[in-house]
PDB file of C-alpha atoms in Angstrom:
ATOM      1  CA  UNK A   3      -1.374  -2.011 -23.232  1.00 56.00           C
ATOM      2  CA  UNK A   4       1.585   0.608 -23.286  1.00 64.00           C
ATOM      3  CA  UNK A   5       5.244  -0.294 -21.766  1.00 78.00           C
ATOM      4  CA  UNK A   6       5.440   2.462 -18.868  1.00 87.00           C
ATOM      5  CA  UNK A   7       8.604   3.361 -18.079  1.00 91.00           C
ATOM      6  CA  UNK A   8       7.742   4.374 -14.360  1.00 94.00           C
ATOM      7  CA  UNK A   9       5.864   1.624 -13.402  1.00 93.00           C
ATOM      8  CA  UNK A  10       8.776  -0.561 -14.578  1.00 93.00           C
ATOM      9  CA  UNK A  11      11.377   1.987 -12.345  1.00 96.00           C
ATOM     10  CA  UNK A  12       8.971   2.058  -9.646  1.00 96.00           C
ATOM     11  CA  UNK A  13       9.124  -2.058  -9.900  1.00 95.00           C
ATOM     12  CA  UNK A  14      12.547  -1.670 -10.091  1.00 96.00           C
ATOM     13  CA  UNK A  15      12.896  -0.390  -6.785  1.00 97.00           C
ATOM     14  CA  UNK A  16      10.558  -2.596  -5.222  1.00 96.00           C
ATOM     15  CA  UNK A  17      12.856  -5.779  -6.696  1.00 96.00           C
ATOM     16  CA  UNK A  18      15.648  -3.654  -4.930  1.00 95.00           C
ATOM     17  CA  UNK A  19      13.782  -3.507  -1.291  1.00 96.00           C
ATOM     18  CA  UNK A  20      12.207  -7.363  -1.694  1.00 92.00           C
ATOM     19  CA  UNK A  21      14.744  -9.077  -3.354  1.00 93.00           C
ATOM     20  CA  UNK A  22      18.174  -7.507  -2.497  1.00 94.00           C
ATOM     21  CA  UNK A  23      17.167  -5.741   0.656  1.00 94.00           C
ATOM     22  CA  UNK A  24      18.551  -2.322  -0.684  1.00 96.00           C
ATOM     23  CA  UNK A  25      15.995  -0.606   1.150  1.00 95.00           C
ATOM     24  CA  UNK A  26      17.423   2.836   1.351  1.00 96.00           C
ATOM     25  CA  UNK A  27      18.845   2.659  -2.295  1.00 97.00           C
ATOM     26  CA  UNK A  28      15.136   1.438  -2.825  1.00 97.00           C
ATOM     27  CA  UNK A  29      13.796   4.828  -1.318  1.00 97.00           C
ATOM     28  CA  UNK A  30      16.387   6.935  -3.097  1.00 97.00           C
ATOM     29  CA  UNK A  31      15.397   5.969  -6.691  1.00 98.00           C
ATOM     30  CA  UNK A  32      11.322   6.227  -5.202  1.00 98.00           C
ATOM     31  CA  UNK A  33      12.100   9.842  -4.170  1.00 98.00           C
ATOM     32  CA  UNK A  34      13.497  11.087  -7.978  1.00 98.00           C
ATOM     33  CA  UNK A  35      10.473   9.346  -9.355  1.00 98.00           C
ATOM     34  CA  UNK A  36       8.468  10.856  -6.746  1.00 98.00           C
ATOM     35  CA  UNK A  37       9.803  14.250  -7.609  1.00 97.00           C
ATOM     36  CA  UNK A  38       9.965  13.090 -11.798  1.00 97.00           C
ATOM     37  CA  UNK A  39       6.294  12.683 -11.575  1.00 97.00           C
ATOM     38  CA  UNK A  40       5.266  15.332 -10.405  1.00 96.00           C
ATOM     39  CA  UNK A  41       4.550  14.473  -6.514  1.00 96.00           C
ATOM     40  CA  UNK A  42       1.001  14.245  -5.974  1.00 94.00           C
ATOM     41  CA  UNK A  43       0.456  15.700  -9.010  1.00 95.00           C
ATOM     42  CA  UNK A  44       0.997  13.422 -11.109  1.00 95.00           C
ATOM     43  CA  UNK A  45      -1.014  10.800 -12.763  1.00 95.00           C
ATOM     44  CA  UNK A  46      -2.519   8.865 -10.439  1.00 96.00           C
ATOM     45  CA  UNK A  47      -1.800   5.302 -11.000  1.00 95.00           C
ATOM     46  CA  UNK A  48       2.220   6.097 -10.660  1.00 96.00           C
ATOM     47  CA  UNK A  49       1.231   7.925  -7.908  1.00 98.00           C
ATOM     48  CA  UNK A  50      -0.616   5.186  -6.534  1.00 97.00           C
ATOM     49  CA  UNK A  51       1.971   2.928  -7.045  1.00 96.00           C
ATOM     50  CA  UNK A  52       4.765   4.935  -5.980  1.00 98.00           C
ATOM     51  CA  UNK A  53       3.077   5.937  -2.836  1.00 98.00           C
ATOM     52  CA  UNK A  54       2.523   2.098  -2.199  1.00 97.00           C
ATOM     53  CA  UNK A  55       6.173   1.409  -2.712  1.00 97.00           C
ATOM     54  CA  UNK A  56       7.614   4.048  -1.034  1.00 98.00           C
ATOM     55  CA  UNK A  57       5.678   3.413   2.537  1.00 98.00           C
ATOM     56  CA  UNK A  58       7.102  -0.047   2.645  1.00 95.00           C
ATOM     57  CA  UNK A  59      10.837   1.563   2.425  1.00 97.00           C
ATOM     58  CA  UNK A  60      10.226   3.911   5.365  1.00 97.00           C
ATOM     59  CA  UNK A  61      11.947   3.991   9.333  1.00 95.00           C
ATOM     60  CA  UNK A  62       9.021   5.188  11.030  1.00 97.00           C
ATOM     61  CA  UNK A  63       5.505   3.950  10.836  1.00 97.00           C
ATOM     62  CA  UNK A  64       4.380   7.436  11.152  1.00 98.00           C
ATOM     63  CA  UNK A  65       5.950   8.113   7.554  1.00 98.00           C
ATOM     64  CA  UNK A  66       4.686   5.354   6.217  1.00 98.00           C
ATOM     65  CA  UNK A  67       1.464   6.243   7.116  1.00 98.00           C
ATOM     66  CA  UNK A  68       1.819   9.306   5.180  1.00 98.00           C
ATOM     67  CA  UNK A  69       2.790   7.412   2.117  1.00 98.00           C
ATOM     68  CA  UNK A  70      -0.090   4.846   2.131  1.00 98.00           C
ATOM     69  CA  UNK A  71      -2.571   7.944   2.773  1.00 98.00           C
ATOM     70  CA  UNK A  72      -1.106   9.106  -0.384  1.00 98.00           C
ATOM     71  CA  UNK A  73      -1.746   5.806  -1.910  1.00 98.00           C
ATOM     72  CA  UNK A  74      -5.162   5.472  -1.250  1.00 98.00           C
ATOM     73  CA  UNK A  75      -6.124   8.863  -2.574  1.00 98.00           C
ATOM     74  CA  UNK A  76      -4.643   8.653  -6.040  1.00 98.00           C
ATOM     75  CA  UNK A  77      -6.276   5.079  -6.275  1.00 97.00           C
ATOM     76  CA  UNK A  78      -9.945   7.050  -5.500  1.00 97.00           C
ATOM     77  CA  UNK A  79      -8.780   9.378  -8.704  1.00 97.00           C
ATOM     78  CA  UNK A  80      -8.272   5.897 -10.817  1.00 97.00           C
ATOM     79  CA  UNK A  81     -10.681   4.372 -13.393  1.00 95.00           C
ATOM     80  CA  UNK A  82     -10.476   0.817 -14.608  1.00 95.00           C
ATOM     81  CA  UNK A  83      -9.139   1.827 -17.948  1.00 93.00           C
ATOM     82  CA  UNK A  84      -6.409   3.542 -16.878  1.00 92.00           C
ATOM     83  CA  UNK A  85      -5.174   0.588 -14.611  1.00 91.00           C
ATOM     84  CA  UNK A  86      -6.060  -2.044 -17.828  1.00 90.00           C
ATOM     85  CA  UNK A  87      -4.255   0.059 -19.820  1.00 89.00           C
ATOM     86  CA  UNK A  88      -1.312  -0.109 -17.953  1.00 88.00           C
ATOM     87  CA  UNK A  89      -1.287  -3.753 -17.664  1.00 85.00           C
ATOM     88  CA  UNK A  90      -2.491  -4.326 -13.933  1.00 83.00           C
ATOM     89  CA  UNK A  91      -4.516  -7.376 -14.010  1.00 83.00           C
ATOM     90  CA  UNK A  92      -7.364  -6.230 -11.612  1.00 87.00           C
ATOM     91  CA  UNK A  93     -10.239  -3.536 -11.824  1.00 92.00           C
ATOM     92  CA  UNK A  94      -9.157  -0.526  -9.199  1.00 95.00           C
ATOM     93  CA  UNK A  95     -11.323  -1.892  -6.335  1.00 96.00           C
ATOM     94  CA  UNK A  96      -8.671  -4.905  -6.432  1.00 94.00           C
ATOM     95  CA  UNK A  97      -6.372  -2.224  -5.015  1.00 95.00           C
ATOM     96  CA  UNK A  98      -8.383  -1.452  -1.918  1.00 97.00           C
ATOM     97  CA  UNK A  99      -7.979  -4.434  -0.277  1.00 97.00           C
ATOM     98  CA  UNK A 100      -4.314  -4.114  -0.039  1.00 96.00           C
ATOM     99  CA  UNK A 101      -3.911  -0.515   0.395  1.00 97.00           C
ATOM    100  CA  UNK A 102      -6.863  -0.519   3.095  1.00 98.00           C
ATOM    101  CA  UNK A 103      -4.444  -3.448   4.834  1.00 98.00           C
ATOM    102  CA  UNK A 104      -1.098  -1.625   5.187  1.00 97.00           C
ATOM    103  CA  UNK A 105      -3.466   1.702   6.726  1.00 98.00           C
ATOM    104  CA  UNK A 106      -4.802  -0.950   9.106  1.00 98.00           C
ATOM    105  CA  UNK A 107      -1.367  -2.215  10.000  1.00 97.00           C
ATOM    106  CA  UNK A 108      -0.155   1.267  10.584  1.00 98.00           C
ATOM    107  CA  UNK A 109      -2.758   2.396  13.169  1.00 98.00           C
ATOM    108  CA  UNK A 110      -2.069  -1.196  14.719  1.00 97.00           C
ATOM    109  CA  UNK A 111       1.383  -0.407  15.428  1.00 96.00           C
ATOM    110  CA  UNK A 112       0.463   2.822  16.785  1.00 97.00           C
ATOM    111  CA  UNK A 113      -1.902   1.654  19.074  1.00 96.00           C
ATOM    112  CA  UNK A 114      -4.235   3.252  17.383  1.00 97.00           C
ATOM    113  CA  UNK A 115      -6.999   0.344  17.317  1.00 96.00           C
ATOM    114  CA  UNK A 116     -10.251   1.790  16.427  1.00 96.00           C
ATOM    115  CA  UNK A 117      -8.725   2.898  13.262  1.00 97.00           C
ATOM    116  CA  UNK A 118      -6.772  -0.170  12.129  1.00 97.00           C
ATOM    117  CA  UNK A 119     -10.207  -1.937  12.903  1.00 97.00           C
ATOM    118  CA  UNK A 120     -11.911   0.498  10.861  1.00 97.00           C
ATOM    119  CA  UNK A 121      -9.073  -0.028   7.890  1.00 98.00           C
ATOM    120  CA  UNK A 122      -9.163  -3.725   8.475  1.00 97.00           C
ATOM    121  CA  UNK A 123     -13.280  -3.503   7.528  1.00 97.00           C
ATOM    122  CA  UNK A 124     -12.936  -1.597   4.903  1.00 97.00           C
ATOM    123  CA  UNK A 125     -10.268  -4.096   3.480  1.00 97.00           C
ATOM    124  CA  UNK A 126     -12.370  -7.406   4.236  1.00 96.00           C
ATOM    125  CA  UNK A 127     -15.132  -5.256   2.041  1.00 96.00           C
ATOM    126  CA  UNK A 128     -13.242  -5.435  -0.509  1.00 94.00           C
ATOM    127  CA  UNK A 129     -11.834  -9.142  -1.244  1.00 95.00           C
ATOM    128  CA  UNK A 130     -14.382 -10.309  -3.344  1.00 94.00           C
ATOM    129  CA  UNK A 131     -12.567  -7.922  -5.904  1.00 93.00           C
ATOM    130  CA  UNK A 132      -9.306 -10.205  -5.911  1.00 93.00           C
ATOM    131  CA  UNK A 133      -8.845 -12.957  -7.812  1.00 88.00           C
ATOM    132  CA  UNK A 134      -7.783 -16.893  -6.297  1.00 90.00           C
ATOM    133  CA  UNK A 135      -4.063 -16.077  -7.492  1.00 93.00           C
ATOM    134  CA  UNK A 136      -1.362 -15.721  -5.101  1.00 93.00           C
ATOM    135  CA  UNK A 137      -1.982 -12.011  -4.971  1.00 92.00           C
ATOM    136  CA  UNK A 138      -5.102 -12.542  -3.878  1.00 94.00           C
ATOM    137  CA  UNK A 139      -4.188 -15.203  -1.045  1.00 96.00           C
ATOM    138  CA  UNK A 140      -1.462 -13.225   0.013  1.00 95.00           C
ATOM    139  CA  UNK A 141      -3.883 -10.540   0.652  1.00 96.00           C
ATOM    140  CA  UNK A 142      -6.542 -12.364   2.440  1.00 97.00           C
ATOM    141  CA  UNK A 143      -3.624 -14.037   4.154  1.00 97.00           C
ATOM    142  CA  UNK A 144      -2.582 -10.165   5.686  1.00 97.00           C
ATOM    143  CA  UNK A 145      -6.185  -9.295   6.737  1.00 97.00           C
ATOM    144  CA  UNK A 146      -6.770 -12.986   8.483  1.00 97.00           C
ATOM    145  CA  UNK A 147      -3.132 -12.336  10.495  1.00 97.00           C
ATOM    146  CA  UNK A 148      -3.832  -8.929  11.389  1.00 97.00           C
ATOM    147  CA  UNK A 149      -7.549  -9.854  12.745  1.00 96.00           C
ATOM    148  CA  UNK A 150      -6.007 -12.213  14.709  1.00 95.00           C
ATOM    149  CA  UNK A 151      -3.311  -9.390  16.166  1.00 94.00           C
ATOM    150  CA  UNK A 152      -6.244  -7.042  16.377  1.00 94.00           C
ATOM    151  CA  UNK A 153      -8.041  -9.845  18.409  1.00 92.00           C
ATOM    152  CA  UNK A 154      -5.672 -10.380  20.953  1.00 89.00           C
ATOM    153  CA  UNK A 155      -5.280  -6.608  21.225  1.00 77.00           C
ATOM    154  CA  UNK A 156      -8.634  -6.164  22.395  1.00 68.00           C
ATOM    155  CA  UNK A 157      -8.794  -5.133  26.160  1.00 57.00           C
ATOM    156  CA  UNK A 158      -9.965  -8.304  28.064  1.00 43.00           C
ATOM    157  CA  UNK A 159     -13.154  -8.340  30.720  1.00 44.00           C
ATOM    158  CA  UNK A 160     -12.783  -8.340  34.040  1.00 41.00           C
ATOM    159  CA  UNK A 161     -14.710 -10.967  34.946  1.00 37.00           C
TER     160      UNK A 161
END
C-alpha cells in the first residue's frame, strides 16, 4: 500500500465538512482536486472518492445528484486491486452499498420514488459485501431509515 496524496486531501476536506462544518471551504479544496485530477478523467478511485465527497458539500439535491452519478460510474471502472492498493479496507462491491444509498436518498427528496426504491434495492443487494464494523452498521443503519421514509411515502388505499 502507497501513501496517496489525494485521497489524504480529499479526506482532508471531508474532516473539514464533518468535523468543523466548513462546508463551503470543504467544496472549494474538492473543486481544485476535482480540476487537479483531471475531472472525470482521472483515475477512478479519486474520482470515486471525490465525487462521493463532493455531493455531500452541495446546496441543491439536484447537484448532488450529479456528483453521486459521478461516483457510481468511476466505482464500475474500479478493480479490487486498485482499491487494496490504496488502502481501502473493502473489495469495490463494499462501495455500492453506500453510493447506491445517497442515489436513493436523492430521488427521495425529489419525490422521485420509483427511483430511490429502485436505488434503495440495489443497495440492500449489496450489504453482504460490508463488514460488522461501524462502517458497515452505519450503512445498513441508512438503508433501514430510508425504507422506513420510503414506507410511509407510499400512497395509502382508499379503503
Amino acid at each position: 500500500m502507497a501513501f496517496d496524496a489525494t485521497l489524504a486531501r480529499i479526506n482532508d476536506g471531508v474532516q473539514m465538512h464533518h468535523q468543523h462544518g466548513r462546508r463551503e471551504n470543504a467544496r472549494n479544496l474538492f473543486t481544485r482536486i476535482w480540476n487537479e485530477i483531471g475531472a472525470e478523467q482521472g483515475d477512478p478511485l479519486h474520482v470515486c472518492v471525490l465525487a462521493h465527497a463532493m455531493a455531500d458539500v452541495q446546496d441543491d439535491v439536484r447537484h448532488e445528484l450529479v456528483w453521486d452519478r459521478r461516483a457510481l460510474a468511476a466505482a464500475d471502472l474500479l478493480t479490487d486491486e486498485q482499491v487494496a492498493r490504496a488502502g481501502v479496507p473493502m473489495p469495490v462491491a463494499g462501495l455500492y452499498p453506500s453510493l447506491h444509498l445517497n442515489l436513493a436518498e436523492c430521488h427521495r427528496r425529489l419525490g422521485e420514488l420509483d427511483q430511490a426504491r429502485d436505488h434503495l434495492r440495489r443497495a440492500r443487494e449489496g450489504v453482504e459485501a460490508l463488514g460488522d464494523d461501524g462502517y458497515g452498521k452505519l450503512i445498513r443503519g441508512g438503508l433501514d431509515r430510508l425504507s422506513q421514509e420510503l414506507a410511509a411515502d407510499r400512497p395509502q388505499a382508499n379503503g
